[in-house]
Coordinates of C-alpha atoms (C1' of nucleotides) in Angstrom, one line a residue:
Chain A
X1 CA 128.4 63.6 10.9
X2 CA 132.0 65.1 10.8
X3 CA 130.4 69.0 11.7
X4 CA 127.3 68.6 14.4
X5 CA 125.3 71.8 14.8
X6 CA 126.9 73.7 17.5
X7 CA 123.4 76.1 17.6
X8 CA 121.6 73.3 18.9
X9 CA 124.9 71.9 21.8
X10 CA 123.5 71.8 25.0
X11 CA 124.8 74.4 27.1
X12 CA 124.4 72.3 30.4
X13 CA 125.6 69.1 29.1
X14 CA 128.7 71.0 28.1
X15 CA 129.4 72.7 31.3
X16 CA 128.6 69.8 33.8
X17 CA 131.2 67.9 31.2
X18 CA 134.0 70.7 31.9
X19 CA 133.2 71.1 35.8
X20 CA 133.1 67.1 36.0
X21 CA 136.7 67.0 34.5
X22 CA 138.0 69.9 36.6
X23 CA 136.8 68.1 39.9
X24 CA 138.1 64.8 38.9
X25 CA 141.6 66.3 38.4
X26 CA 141.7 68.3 41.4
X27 CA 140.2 65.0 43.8
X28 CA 142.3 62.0 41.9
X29 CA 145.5 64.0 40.0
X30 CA 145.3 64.1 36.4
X31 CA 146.7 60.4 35.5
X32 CA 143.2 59.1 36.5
X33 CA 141.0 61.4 34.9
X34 CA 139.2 59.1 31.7
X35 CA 136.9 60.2 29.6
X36 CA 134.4 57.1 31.0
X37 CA 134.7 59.3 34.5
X38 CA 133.8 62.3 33.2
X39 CA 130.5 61.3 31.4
X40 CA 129.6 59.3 34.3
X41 CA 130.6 62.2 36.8
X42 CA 128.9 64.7 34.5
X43 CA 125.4 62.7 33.9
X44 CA 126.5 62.8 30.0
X45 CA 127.1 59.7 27.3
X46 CA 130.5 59.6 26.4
X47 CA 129.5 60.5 22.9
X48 CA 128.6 63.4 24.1
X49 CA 132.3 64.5 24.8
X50 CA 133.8 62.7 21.5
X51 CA 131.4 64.5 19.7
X52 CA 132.7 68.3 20.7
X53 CA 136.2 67.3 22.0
X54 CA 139.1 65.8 20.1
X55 CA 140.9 64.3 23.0
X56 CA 140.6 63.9 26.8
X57 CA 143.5 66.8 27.0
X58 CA 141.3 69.0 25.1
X59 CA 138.7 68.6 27.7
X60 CA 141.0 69.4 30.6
X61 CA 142.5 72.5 29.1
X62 CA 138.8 73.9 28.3
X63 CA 137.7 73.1 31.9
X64 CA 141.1 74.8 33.3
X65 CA 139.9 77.9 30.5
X66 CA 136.7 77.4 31.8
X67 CA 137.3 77.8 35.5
X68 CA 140.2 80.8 35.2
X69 CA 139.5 82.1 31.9
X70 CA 137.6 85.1 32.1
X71 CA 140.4 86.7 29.7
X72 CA 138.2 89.2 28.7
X73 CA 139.7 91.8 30.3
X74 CA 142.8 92.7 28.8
X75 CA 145.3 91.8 32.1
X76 CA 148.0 94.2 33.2
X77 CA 150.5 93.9 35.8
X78 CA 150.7 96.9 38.5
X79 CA 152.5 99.7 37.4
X80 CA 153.3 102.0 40.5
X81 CA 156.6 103.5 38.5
X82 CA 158.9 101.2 40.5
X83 CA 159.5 98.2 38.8
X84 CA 161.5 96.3 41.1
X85 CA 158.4 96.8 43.3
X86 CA 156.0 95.5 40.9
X87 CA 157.8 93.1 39.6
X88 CA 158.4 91.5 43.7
X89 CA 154.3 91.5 44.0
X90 CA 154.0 89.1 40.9
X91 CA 156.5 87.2 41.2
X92 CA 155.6 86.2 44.8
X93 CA 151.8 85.8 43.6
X94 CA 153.5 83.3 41.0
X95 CA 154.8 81.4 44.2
X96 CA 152.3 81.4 46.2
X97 CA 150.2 79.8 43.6
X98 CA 152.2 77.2 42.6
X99 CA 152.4 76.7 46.1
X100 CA 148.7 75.9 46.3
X101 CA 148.2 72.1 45.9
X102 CA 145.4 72.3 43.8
X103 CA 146.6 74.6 41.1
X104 CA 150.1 73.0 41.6
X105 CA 148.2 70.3 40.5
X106 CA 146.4 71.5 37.5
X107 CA 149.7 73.0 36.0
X108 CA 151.2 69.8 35.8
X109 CA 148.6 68.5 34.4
X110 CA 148.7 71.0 31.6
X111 CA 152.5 71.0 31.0
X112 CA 152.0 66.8 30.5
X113 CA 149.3 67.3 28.2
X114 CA 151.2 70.3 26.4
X115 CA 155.0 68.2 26.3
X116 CA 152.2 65.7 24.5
X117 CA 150.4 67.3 22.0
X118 CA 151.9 70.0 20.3
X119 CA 148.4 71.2 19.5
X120 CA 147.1 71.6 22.7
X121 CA 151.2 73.2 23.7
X122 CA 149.6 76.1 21.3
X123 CA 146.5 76.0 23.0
X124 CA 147.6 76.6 26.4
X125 CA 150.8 78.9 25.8
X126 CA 148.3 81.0 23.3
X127 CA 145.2 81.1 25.6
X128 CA 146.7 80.8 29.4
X129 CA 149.9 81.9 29.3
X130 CA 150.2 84.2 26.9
X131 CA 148.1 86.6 28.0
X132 CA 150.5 86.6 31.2
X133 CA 153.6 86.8 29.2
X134 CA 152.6 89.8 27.1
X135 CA 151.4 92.0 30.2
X136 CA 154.9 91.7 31.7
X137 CA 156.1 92.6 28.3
X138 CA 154.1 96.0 29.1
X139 CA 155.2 96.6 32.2
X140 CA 159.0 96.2 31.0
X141 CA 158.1 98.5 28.1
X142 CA 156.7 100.9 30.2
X143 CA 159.6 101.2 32.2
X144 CA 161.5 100.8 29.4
X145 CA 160.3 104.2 28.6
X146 CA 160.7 105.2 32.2
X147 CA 164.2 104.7 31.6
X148 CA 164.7 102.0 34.5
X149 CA 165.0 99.6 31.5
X150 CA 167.9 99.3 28.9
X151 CA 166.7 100.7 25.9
X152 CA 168.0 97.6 23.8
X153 CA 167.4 94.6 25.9
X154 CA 165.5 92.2 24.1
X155 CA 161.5 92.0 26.0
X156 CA 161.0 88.5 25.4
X157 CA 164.0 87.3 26.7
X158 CA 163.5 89.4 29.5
X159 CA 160.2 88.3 30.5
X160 CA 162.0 84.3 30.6
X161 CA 164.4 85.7 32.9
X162 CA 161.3 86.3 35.3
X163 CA 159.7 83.3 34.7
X164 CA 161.8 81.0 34.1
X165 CA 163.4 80.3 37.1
X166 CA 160.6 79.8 38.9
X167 CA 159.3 77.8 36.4
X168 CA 163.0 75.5 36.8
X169 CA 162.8 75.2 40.2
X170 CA 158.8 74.7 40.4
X171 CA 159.7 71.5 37.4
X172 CA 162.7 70.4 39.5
X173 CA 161.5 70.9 42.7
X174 CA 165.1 71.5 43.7
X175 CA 164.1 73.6 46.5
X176 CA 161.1 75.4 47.7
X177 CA 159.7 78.1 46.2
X178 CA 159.6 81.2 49.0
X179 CA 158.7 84.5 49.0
X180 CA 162.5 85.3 49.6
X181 CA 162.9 83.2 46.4
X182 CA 160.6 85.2 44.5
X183 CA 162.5 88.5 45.5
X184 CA 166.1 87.5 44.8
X185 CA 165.1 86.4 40.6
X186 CA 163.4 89.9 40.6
X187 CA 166.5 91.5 42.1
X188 CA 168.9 89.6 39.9
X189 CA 166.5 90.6 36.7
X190 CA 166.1 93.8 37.9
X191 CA 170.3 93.9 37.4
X192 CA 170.2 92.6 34.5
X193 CA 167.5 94.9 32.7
X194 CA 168.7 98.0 34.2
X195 CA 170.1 100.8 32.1
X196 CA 173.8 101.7 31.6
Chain B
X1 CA 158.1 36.9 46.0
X2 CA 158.4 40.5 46.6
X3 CA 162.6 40.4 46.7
X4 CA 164.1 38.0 43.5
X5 CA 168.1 37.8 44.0
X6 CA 169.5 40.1 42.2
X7 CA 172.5 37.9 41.7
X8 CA 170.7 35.9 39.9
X9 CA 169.6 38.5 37.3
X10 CA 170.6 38.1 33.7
X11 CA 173.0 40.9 32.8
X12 CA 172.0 40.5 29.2
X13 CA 168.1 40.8 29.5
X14 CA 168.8 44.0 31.3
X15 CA 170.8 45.4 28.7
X16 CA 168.3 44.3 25.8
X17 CA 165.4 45.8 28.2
X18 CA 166.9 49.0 28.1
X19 CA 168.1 49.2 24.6
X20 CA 164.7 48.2 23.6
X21 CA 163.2 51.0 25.5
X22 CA 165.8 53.6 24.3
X23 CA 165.4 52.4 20.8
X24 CA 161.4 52.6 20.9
X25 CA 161.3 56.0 22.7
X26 CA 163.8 57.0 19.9
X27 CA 161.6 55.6 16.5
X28 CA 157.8 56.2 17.9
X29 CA 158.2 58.7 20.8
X30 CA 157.3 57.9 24.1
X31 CA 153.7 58.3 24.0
X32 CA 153.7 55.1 22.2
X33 CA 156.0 53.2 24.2
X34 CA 154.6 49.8 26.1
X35 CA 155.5 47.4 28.0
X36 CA 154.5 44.6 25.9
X37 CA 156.4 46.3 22.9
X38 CA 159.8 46.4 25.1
X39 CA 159.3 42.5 26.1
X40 CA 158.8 42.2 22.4
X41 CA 161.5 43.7 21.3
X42 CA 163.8 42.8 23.8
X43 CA 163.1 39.3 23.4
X44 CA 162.1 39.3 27.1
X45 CA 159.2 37.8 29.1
X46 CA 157.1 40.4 30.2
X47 CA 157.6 39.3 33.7
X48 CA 161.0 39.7 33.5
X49 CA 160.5 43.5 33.6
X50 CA 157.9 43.4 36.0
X51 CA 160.2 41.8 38.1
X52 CA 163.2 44.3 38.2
X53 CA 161.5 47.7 37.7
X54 CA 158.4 49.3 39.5
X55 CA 156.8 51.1 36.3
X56 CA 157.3 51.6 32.9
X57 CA 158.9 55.0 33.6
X58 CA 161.5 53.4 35.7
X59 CA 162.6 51.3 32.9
X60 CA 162.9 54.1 30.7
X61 CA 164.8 56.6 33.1
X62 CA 167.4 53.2 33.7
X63 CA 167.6 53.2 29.4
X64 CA 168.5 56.8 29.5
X65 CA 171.1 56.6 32.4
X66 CA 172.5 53.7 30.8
X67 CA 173.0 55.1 27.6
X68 CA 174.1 58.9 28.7
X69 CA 175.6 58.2 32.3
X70 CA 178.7 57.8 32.5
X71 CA 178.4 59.8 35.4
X72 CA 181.7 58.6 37.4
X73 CA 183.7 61.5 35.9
X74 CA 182.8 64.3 38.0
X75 CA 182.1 66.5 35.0
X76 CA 183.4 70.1 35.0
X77 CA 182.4 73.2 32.8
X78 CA 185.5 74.9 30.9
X79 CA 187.1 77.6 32.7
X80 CA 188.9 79.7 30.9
X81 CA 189.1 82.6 32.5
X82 CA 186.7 84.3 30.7
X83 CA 182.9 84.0 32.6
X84 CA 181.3 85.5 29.6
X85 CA 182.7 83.3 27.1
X86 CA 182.5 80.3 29.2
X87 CA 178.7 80.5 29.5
X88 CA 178.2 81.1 26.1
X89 CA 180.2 78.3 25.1
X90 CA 177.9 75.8 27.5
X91 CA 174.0 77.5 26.3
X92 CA 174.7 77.2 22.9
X93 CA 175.9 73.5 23.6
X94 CA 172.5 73.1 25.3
X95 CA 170.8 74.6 22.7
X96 CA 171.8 72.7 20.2
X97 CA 171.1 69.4 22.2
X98 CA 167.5 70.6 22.8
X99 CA 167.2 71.1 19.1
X100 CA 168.5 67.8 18.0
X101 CA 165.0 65.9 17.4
X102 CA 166.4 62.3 19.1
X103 CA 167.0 64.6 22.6
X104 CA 164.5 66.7 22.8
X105 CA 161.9 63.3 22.4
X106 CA 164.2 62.0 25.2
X107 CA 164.0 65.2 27.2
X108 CA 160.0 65.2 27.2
X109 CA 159.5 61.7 27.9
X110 CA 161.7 62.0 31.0
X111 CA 159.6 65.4 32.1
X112 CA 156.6 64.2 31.3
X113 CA 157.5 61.1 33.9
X114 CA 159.4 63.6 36.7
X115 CA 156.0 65.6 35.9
X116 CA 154.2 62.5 36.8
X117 CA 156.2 60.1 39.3
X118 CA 157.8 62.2 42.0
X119 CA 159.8 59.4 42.8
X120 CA 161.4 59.5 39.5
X121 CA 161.8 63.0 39.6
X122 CA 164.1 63.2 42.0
X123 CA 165.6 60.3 40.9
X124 CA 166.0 62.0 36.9
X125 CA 167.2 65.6 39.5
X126 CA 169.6 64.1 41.1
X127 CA 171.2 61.6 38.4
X128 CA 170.7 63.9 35.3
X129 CA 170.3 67.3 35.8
X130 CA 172.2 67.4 39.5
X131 CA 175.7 66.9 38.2
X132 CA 175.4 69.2 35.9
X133 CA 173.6 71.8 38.1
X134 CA 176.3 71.4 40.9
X135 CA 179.5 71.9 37.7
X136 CA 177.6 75.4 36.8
X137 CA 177.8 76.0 40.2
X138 CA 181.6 75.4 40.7
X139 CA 182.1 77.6 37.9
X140 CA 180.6 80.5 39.0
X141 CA 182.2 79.9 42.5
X142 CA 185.2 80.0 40.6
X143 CA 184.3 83.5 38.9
X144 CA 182.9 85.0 42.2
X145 CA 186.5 84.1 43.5
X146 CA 187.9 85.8 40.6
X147 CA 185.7 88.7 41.2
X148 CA 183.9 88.0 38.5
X149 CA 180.7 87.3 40.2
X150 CA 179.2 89.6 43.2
X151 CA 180.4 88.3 46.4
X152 CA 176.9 87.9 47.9
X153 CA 174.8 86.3 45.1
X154 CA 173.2 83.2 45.6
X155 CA 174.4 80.7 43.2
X156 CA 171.8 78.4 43.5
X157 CA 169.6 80.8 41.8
X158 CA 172.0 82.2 39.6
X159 CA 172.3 78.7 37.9
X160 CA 168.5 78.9 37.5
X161 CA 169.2 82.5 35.9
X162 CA 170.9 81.0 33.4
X163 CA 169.0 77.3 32.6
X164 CA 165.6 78.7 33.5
X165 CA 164.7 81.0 30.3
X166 CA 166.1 78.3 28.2
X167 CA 164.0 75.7 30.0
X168 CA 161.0 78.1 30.2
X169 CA 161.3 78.9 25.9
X170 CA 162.2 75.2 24.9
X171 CA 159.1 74.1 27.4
X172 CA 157.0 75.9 25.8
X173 CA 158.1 76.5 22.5
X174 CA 157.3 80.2 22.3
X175 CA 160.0 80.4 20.3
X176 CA 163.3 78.7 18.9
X177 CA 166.1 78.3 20.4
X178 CA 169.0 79.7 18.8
X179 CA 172.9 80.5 19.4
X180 CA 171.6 84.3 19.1
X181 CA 169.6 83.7 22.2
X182 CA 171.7 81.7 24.4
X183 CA 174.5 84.5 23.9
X184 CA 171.4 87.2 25.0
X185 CA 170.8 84.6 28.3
X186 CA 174.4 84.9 29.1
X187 CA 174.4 88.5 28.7
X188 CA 171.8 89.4 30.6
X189 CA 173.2 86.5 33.4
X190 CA 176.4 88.2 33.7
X191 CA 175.0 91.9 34.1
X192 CA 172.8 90.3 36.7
X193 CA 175.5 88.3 38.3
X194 CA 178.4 91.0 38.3
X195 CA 180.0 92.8 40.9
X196 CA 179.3 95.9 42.2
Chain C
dG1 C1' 185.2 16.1 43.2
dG2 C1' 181.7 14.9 40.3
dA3 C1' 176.5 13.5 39.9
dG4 C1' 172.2 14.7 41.0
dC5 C1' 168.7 17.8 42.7
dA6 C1' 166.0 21.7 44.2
dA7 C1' 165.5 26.9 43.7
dG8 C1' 164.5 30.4 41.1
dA9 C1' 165.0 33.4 37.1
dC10 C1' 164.0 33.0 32.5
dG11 C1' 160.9 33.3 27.6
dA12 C1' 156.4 32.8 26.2
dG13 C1' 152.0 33.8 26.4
dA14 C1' 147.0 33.2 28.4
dC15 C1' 144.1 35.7 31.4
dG16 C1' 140.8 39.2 33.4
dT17 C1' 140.5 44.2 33.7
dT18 C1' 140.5 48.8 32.2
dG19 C1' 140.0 52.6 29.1
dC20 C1' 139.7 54.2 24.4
dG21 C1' 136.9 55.6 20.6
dA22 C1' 133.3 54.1 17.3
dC23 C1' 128.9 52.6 17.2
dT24 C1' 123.8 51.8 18.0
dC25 C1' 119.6 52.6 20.2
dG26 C1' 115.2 55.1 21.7
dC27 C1' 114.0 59.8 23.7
dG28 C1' 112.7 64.4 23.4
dA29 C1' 113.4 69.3 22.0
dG30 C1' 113.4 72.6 18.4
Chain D
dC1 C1' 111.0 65.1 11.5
dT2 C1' 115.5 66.2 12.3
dC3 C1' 119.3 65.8 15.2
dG4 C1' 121.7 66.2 19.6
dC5 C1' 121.1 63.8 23.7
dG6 C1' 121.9 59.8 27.7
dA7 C1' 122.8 55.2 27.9
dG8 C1' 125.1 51.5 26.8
dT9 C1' 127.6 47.9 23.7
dC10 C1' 131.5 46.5 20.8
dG11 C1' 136.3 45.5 19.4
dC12 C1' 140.8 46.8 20.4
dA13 C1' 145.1 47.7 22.9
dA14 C1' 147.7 47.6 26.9
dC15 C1' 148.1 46.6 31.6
dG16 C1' 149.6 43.7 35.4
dT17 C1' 149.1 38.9 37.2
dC18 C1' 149.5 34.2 36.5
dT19 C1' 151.0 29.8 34.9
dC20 C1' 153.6 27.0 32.1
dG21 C1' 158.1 24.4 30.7
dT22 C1' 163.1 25.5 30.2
dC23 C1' 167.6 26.5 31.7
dT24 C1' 171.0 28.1 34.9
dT25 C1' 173.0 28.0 39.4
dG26 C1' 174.6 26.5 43.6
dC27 C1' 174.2 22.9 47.2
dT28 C1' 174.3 18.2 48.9
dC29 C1' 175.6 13.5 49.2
dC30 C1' 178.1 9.8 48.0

DNA sequence: GGAGCAAGACGAGACGTTGCGACTCGCGAG
DNA sequence: CTCGCGAGTCGCAACGTCTCGTCTTGCTCC
């Protein structure tokens, strides 16, 4: 069968497959997460997962949804009116979770599996980071309007000038990511963006 | 024995094991790149590599460095005189590297294997990407001297200003990388970077 | 100083192991 | 009675170890 029913897909099967990938990743890094270790881990036959899943990656980045996805909610960054304020709180929440061994782990686990499969790139930039990106687009548009922004600067590009130095030095590990850190790329976007 | 004599070592093998594993990376990518096929190609025994490199990842960072690394020149960006124009001049030339397909495999193999090894991360950090990190550096020194640059900001992270968006955008391909866009990078890195 | 010999790196490939992904079984729920 | 399920088997590909016989190298002994 190329399309199985999805109305009759067992609801606990599924989720003990998902929370049985997460854990493996988390206790043995990502290069010895196998499929095999999830069905056994998960109490499920490895059909099971080729039946719903088109690749082991696929299976990750759905547990990683699964586990910090409740994107329901249409996220927003604060907005207190000062921006350079705002933008210190989020970019030092950034840091401190990259700083935690466990998610430090699960995001480069996803960046592998995204450098891998274009497909599941999509996936992940669409579904977990997107949502990020385009709330600090609303913040800088907000104070865009607040006038604390240039009215022309380009809101995309902007929003890399946040992230992606963290980002750089998070890949490289070319030195630690502080707190400090986290305020002198806000300060140095915060030039950058300003108006006049 | 854990230590063969490395005076012993056949030059040639070593050069047709890394221009195997160059070549392969090159026609099939590096997801499909094995050891078996490198002894194949190379005309090698299998042990042969085993012998001289820990992983499969060391033999391809070697085939890069071979190939690119020429390293003994200590390379220098232009300096003109003109900051602005300088930095333009070097994004774009990065942005045109990342968009030729033959580097941007290479690029992703070798993050995927700094992602993985951490070992061979520093080892890609300080070989690859440290030379040139350390030449942006010098240039900027050079325009904070001029008075170009803000006496006070940190250079370290004001090299991440400017690599880090394009990083972060060709990373996760949220969108393409164009001449238009390194010049908007450079921009907004000299507003953020400038005196007073 | 040249002939002979042992050490060891070499090419080739066999071997057991691991994981993939397709497949086959009853079983049991809808 | 259909069909997704757990369980497990199968062939395949690649890993990393190993054992061959060959060839190169450097040392020894006459």
């Amino acid at each position: 069968m190329k399309t199985p029913n999805p109305a009759r897909r067992s609801e606990q099967s599924r989720q003990a497959i998902l929370s049985a990938a997460f854990d493996l990743v988390v206790e043995s890094g990502y290069a010895k997460l196998t499929v095999e270790a999830i069905a056994a881990r998960a109490g499920v036959g490895k059909q099971t997962i080729y039946r719903w899943w088109p690749s082991k990656g696929a299976v990750f980045v759905d547990a990683v949804l699964a586990v910090t996805g409740d994107e329901k909610g249409h996220l927003a960054l604060p907005d207190t009116g000062d921006l350079g304020a705002d933008l210190r709180v989020v970019l030092r929440a950034i840091v401190d979770e990259y700083n935690d061994p466990r998610l430090d782990t699960m995001s480069r686990a996803m960046t592998i599996e995204a450098l891998n499969d274009p497909g599941i790139n999509t996936e992940i930039t669409e579904r977990i980071m997107g949502p990020h990106l385009e709330a600090t687009r609303d913040r800088l548009r907000s104070a865009q309007r607040a006038g604390q922004v240039a009215e022309d600067a380009d809101l995309d590009v902007a929003v890399e000038l946040l992230y992606g130095p963290i980002y750089h030095r998070w890949m490289l590990r070319t030195a630690p990511l502080t707190h400090e850190y986290a305020d002198t790329v806000a300060e140095f976007a915060l030039r950058a963006l300003r108006a006049t």
